[in-house]
Structures are given as C-alpha cells and as structure tokens.
C-alpha cells in the first residue's frame, strides 16, 4: 500500500485495558458477583470499569496516556480500588488468565449481545472466565493502522511469551504457561492477524466472516492485533492479563515502541515480513506452552531460540523508539524486575511448590492489588 500519510505525533498515545477474575474469598472458586462489586466501586473510577462476557469478570481501562508513569499509576490505582470493592462484598480480585480452582462454568453477563454469542457458540463459552490485557496505541488513520498490524505479526509471539500468567486450571498444572491462550483459541475468529493488503480487503474479509457465521459483528475480531473497532488505535490483544501493574506497563511500553518502529519502516518503504500463517500459529502455541522461561520459535529465521534471547532482540529492535519516547530507562528497570521475578506463570508455579494452590491464590491477590 502506498497512501498519503498524516503526521504521526510523538509520543504516540497509549491506553491499557485489563480484565480481572472475581473469586470467592472462602472457596477460591470463581464468583459470579460482578454486579455486586461494580455497585461497590468508588464513583471516582466507575466510568473506567465495565462488565465482561462472564459474570465472574470485570474490566478496567486507563484514560489516554502519553507517559509510562501515567499508565503505571492509573493501573495501580484501578487495581487497588476495584480490589477494595471486591473485598467489601466477600470476593477477591485476581489478575490471572484462568481460574486456578475448579468450579462450574460461569454465567454469561446479562447482555443481549453476549447472550447471542453464548447461544451461537455453545460450549466454547463454558469457562469460569478468561482474562486478557489489551494495549491501544494511537495511530492517525485506519489504513496505517492496518499496515501496522501486518508488520507486527512476527513480533507478537515474543510479547505473548512475556505475559504468560495462567498455568493452572481446574486445580491442576495444564503444562502450558498460558492456558488462557489455548482456551481463547477455540473461538473461531481468534488467531494470528491475517495479512490484508488494504482496507477494502479488510472490510470484505470481515463481511465474509460475518456471513460465514464465525462472528456476529466486527467487535468479534479477536485477532492478536487489529485496528480497534472503537478507537483510532492499533489494539494488541495477545496477552494474558499481567500479574502486576509493572508487568503491564513494560508490555505497553514495548508495544508502543514496536508500533512506532514499524510506522518508521512503513514510511521508509520497508516491505512486510512474509510469514506463513501456520508458522505464526506454531510460534504462538510455543509461546503459550513455554512462556518466558522456555524456548520460542523465531518465525523470521525458523530457529528455536530461548525466549529471553527473543525478548532481547525485540528490545534492540525498538530501542530508538524507546529513546524517542523517553522510555528506555524505565523499560530497562522493568525488564530487570521481570528477569528477577520470572513470568507470571513461573511465579505461580513457585508459589504452588511453596504452599499449594492456596498460596497461588494468595500470591495473585497480593500482586493484583500491589501489596
């Protein structure tokens, strides 16, 4: 595509959405009490909190940010405030991709669109709730946003490996660092972003997918990166909800820098990396399985590579954009913290070794509220 460009502002704007799971304080089982918790939330943030597909979930969203300090401060405040509301009605708020303990499938939130989704897709929706993180980066026009998504494709498995935070489900270790990714992939409109030449092909693809019945509307495009259906942004939605506000801030910074980097490539006429969809799917599965502590599949070379080496390559690739946004020092500090702590999945597994699944739940609660 060779299109006239609007000027890209610096810094690019950022917004982060996080989904959380509610569990009963006594049993640790997912609790369908989002309405009670929502009613107890401090009015000062109520417009930043919304219901999700399952009645066991709540979602928060930052305002439009330009600084990482703002992102981190908002996420920390939102987490603490919603966690306090949950505690007041006998629940705990957990930033975790899947429910740790077994329980019945959660009821769907009382919403006409969600009810239609549940009716059409049946048992796909039968979980206790799945929680992800979505990062929005401001892009001045939709055609450019689509091109950015084409260029992002090879890098998204690396970001996925950094955010794995759901090794347990139904009381057992699933053998995957992100079981949420495996469950989420059951939805027929989920997966690697397809390469699409232009907006006309994008719109025709969406129309045909709706005709095929694999989604109700454009809002069910669950690709790992997409032009947002609500905002003038590229939305990256490949991650489990991060264990801590610091982890989420790190990922948001890297995504913004990556978007800025590929915009530079687009303006310079750098062609889109050609990667087969099957290889991308393999790289995403490997990221979900191994996470940050294991081996990743580099789709650009076809070589199995330690995940941390792939992270280092990503950081080197986007370093000029990190410098331009004033984020390099903060990202270096947050990466050091992540290396020390390990991924969210690794932390949960250590907690289980130390004190069983109850210690996992306690860890998740502490991390969520920043204690």
XYZ file of C-alpha atoms in Angstrom:
371
model
C 0.000 0.000 0.000
C 1.255 3.463 -0.859
C -1.032 6.009 0.759
C -0.790 9.645 1.786
C 0.144 9.859 5.456
C -0.965 12.070 8.250
C 1.801 13.244 10.550
C 2.403 10.727 13.325
C 2.542 12.524 16.682
C 5.323 11.926 19.177
C 4.852 10.482 21.656
C 2.251 8.027 20.449
C -0.664 7.762 22.854
C -1.266 4.681 24.985
C -4.216 3.036 26.668
C -4.425 -0.268 28.529
C -7.450 -2.456 29.268
C -7.189 -5.252 31.832
C -9.698 -7.990 32.636
C -9.805 -9.460 36.150
C -11.366 -12.543 37.690
C -13.521 -12.489 40.819
C -13.206 -15.422 43.201
C -14.975 -16.223 46.438
C -12.775 -15.355 49.416
C -13.570 -18.590 51.215
C -13.523 -21.196 48.458
C -11.260 -19.553 45.880
C -13.732 -20.570 43.159
C -14.762 -18.039 40.512
C -17.653 -15.941 41.808
C -20.364 -14.554 39.510
C -20.686 -11.344 41.508
C -19.557 -8.656 39.092
C -22.780 -6.699 39.622
C -22.231 -6.502 43.401
C -18.601 -5.493 43.036
C -19.410 -2.926 40.375
C -22.006 -1.348 42.682
C -19.409 -1.106 45.469
C -16.726 0.587 43.360
C -15.701 4.120 44.269
C -17.664 6.506 41.999
C -14.455 8.300 41.009
C -13.415 5.412 38.738
C -16.762 3.862 37.890
C -16.666 5.106 34.297
C -13.349 3.233 33.851
C -14.833 -0.116 34.890
C -17.104 -2.302 32.762
C -18.630 -5.762 32.695
C -17.187 -8.537 30.583
C -18.548 -11.651 28.869
C -18.757 -13.688 32.075
C -20.359 -12.505 35.308
C -17.136 -13.505 37.094
C -15.146 -10.756 35.366
C -14.627 -7.018 35.399
C -12.588 -4.901 33.002
C -10.788 -1.635 33.667
C -9.337 0.823 31.210
C -6.907 3.678 31.608
C -7.577 7.052 30.099
C -5.491 8.084 27.084
C -1.892 8.354 28.297
C 1.360 9.675 26.875
C 3.737 8.729 29.718
C 4.566 5.352 31.221
C 4.347 6.876 34.692
C 0.714 7.721 33.987
C -0.021 4.201 32.720
C 1.556 2.583 35.773
C -0.110 4.964 38.246
C -3.555 4.524 36.706
C -3.330 0.728 36.574
C -2.112 0.557 40.168
C -4.944 2.825 41.333
C -7.602 0.950 39.355
C -6.404 -2.408 40.661
C -6.359 -1.262 44.294
C -9.736 0.437 44.096
C -11.557 -2.453 42.418
C -9.841 -4.953 44.743
C -11.119 -2.968 47.732
C -14.659 -3.089 46.335
C -14.369 -6.839 45.784
C -13.190 -7.396 49.359
C -16.153 -5.438 50.678
C -18.583 -7.995 49.221
C -16.613 -11.136 50.115
C -14.611 -11.574 46.910
C -11.022 -11.305 45.799
C -9.900 -9.633 42.594
C -7.263 -11.635 40.725
C -5.179 -10.622 37.736
C -4.955 -14.129 36.277
C -5.706 -15.585 32.865
C -7.817 -18.544 34.033
C -9.440 -19.725 37.241
C -6.976 -21.696 39.364
C -9.556 -23.932 41.083
C -12.342 -25.989 39.585
C -15.863 -24.632 39.517
C -18.954 -24.624 37.333
C -18.981 -22.667 34.074
C -19.682 -19.041 34.840
C -22.976 -17.493 33.772
C -22.854 -15.056 30.892
C -23.380 -11.405 31.768
C -26.964 -10.226 31.268
C -26.450 -8.533 27.908
C -28.267 -9.136 24.623
C -25.096 -9.409 22.524
C -23.372 -11.733 24.974
C -26.488 -13.901 25.102
C -26.439 -14.212 21.302
C -22.763 -15.180 21.393
C -23.379 -17.844 24.025
C -26.313 -19.238 22.065
C -24.402 -19.451 18.788
C -21.077 -20.760 20.090
C -22.331 -23.046 22.829
C -19.789 -24.852 24.971
C -16.932 -22.663 23.733
C -18.228 -20.132 26.250
C -18.337 -22.632 29.132
C -15.441 -21.488 31.303
C -15.043 -19.749 34.644
C -13.785 -16.682 32.792
C -10.683 -15.820 30.772
C -8.815 -12.580 31.387
C -6.568 -10.766 28.952
C -4.786 -7.462 28.515
C -5.334 -5.172 25.528
C -2.917 -2.364 24.681
C -4.040 0.505 22.433
C -1.543 2.707 20.598
C -2.795 5.811 18.828
C -2.396 5.753 15.038
C -3.689 8.682 12.990
C -5.553 6.812 10.256
C -7.169 3.411 9.848
C -5.279 2.481 6.695
C -1.976 2.994 8.502
C -3.303 1.015 11.465
C -3.942 -1.938 9.171
C -0.436 -1.730 7.720
C 0.992 -1.628 11.226
C -0.869 -4.851 12.053
C 0.710 -6.512 9.006
C 4.197 -5.559 10.211
C 3.556 -6.587 13.831
C 2.788 -10.229 13.047
C 6.284 -11.766 13.593
C 6.807 -9.961 16.912
C 3.609 -10.798 18.743
C 4.602 -14.312 19.908
C 7.505 -12.727 21.813
C 5.143 -10.360 23.613
C 2.864 -13.305 24.352
C 5.718 -15.206 25.987
C 6.415 -12.233 28.271
C 2.854 -12.125 29.607
C 2.010 -15.769 30.313
C 0.002 -15.836 33.543
C -2.313 -18.862 33.543
C -0.557 -22.188 34.116
C -3.316 -23.627 36.328
C -6.883 -24.572 35.561
C -9.336 -26.744 37.464
C -6.790 -27.283 40.216
C -4.003 -28.712 38.082
C -0.983 -27.578 36.122
C -2.033 -27.577 32.472
C 1.514 -27.957 31.160
C 1.105 -24.578 29.457
C 2.306 -21.231 30.754
C -0.793 -19.578 29.234
C -3.781 -21.895 29.326
C -5.974 -18.870 28.611
C -4.388 -18.683 25.162
C -5.351 -22.294 24.471
C -8.950 -21.798 25.623
C -9.272 -18.469 23.848
C -8.116 -20.028 20.563
C -11.304 -22.125 20.484
C -13.250 -19.070 19.306
C -13.307 -19.256 15.501
C -12.376 -15.600 14.969
C -9.277 -15.787 17.194
C -5.716 -16.177 15.974
C -2.784 -14.506 14.274
C -3.700 -11.356 12.393
C -4.069 -12.221 8.700
C -2.072 -10.282 6.148
C -4.520 -7.933 4.421
C -3.474 -5.676 1.543
C -5.716 -2.707 2.220
C -8.896 -1.510 3.895
C -11.050 -2.804 1.068
C -9.745 -6.338 1.626
C -10.100 -5.893 5.392
C -13.739 -4.843 5.090
C -14.529 -7.605 2.583
C -12.929 -10.188 4.889
C -14.972 -9.007 7.850
C -18.180 -9.113 5.821
C -17.457 -12.674 4.674
C -16.602 -13.849 8.189
C -19.897 -12.466 9.456
C -21.683 -14.169 6.543
C -19.927 -17.423 7.424
C -21.300 -17.143 10.949
C -17.972 -17.324 12.781
C -18.669 -13.941 14.356
C -21.694 -11.751 14.969
C -20.098 -8.416 14.151
C -16.789 -6.598 13.727
C -16.382 -6.488 17.513
C -15.701 -10.233 17.435
C -12.452 -9.811 15.509
C -10.242 -11.458 18.086
C -7.036 -11.350 16.069
C -3.888 -10.748 18.093
C -3.607 -7.255 16.630
C -6.301 -5.268 14.894
C -7.375 -1.758 14.046
C -9.560 -1.012 17.049
C -13.282 -1.137 16.432
C -13.851 1.689 18.961
C -10.835 3.997 18.933
C -8.281 5.453 16.458
C -5.700 2.933 17.595
C -3.921 -0.307 16.881
C -5.095 -2.757 19.523
C -2.729 -5.567 20.543
C -4.627 -8.284 22.399
C -2.266 -11.247 22.592
C -1.545 -11.161 26.332
C -2.873 -12.773 29.459
C -3.777 -10.120 31.988
C -0.412 -9.307 33.533
C 0.437 -10.325 37.070
C 1.321 -6.788 38.180
C 0.849 -3.205 37.076
C 4.622 -3.068 36.447
C 4.446 -6.037 34.050
C 1.577 -4.422 32.158
C 3.459 -1.134 31.927
C 6.504 -2.884 30.481
C 4.458 -4.622 27.814
C 2.627 -1.396 26.956
C 5.952 0.419 26.529
C 7.333 -2.273 24.225
C 4.156 -2.375 22.151
C 4.184 1.411 21.711
C 7.837 1.319 20.701
C 7.177 -1.546 18.293
C 4.277 0.328 16.677
C 6.446 3.437 16.314
C 9.250 1.334 14.817
C 7.067 -0.314 12.193
C 5.493 3.044 11.295
C 9.031 4.232 10.516
C 9.506 1.105 8.397
C 6.274 1.730 6.534
C 7.222 5.333 5.761
C 10.632 4.126 4.584
C 9.026 1.590 2.241
C 10.256 -1.486 4.119
C 8.208 -4.459 2.883
C 6.016 -6.503 5.200
C 7.821 -9.604 6.528
C 6.247 -12.569 4.796
C 5.450 -15.249 7.359
C 3.124 -18.182 6.753
C 0.038 -18.246 8.976
C 0.824 -21.812 10.023
C 4.267 -20.801 11.279
C 2.780 -17.883 13.192
C 0.271 -20.227 14.813
C 3.140 -22.536 15.784
C 5.084 -19.658 17.331
C 2.051 -18.545 19.324
C 1.456 -22.074 20.595
C 5.104 -22.346 21.611
C 4.845 -19.022 23.475
C 1.700 -20.201 25.270
C 3.317 -23.518 26.157
C 6.823 -22.478 27.211
C 6.389 -18.868 28.176
C 9.355 -16.737 29.107
C 11.301 -19.486 30.854
C 11.377 -21.816 27.857
C 12.063 -21.878 24.139
C 10.444 -19.713 21.500
C 10.108 -20.204 17.763
C 11.600 -17.356 15.743
C 9.347 -17.156 12.698
C 11.817 -14.911 10.840
C 14.639 -17.485 10.985
C 12.775 -20.735 11.628
C 15.033 -21.445 14.599
C 14.105 -22.499 18.129
C 15.590 -19.872 20.441
C 15.496 -19.231 24.206
C 12.589 -16.888 24.849
C 14.728 -14.330 26.675
C 17.018 -14.062 23.633
C 13.971 -13.216 21.529
C 12.969 -10.583 24.078
C 16.443 -9.080 23.878
C 16.182 -8.941 20.069
C 12.825 -7.193 20.338
C 14.206 -4.608 22.753
C 17.194 -3.960 20.490
C 14.870 -3.588 17.504
C 12.746 -0.937 19.208
C 15.469 0.856 21.187
C 15.435 4.029 19.022
C 11.681 4.355 19.577
C 12.122 3.799 23.315
C 14.670 6.596 23.365
C 12.385 8.864 21.338
C 9.535 8.328 23.815
C 11.758 8.733 26.856
C 11.050 5.145 27.931
C 14.446 3.446 27.679
C 15.482 3.758 31.331
C 12.068 2.718 32.638
C 11.959 -0.294 30.320
C 15.463 -1.343 31.394
C 14.393 -1.229 35.051
C 11.172 -3.123 34.393
C 13.000 -5.775 32.370
C 15.444 -6.246 35.248
C 12.491 -6.710 37.594
C 10.900 -9.248 35.231
C 14.161 -11.206 34.984
C 14.360 -11.332 38.778
C 10.747 -12.352 39.330
C 10.164 -14.502 36.256
C 6.936 -14.606 34.294
C 3.558 -14.630 35.987
C 3.294 -18.348 35.250
C 6.689 -19.065 36.822
C 5.733 -17.111 39.956
C 2.518 -19.114 40.298
C 4.380 -22.392 39.930
C 6.888 -21.385 42.599
C 4.034 -20.428 44.914
C 2.425 -23.827 44.431
C 5.690 -25.558 45.308
C 5.939 -23.436 48.454
C 2.361 -23.692 49.726
C -0.044 -25.338 47.286
C -2.848 -23.730 45.321
C -3.971 -21.629 48.278
C -0.600 -19.901 48.195
C -1.087 -19.352 44.448
C -4.380 -17.569 45.145
C -2.783 -15.511 47.912
C 0.077 -14.518 45.602
C -2.333 -13.496 42.856
C -4.335 -11.338 45.250
C -1.188 -9.601 46.529
C 0.168 -8.968 43.039
C -3.153 -7.651 41.783
C -3.522 -5.019 44.479
C 0.195 -4.186 44.556
C 0.915 -5.413 48.073
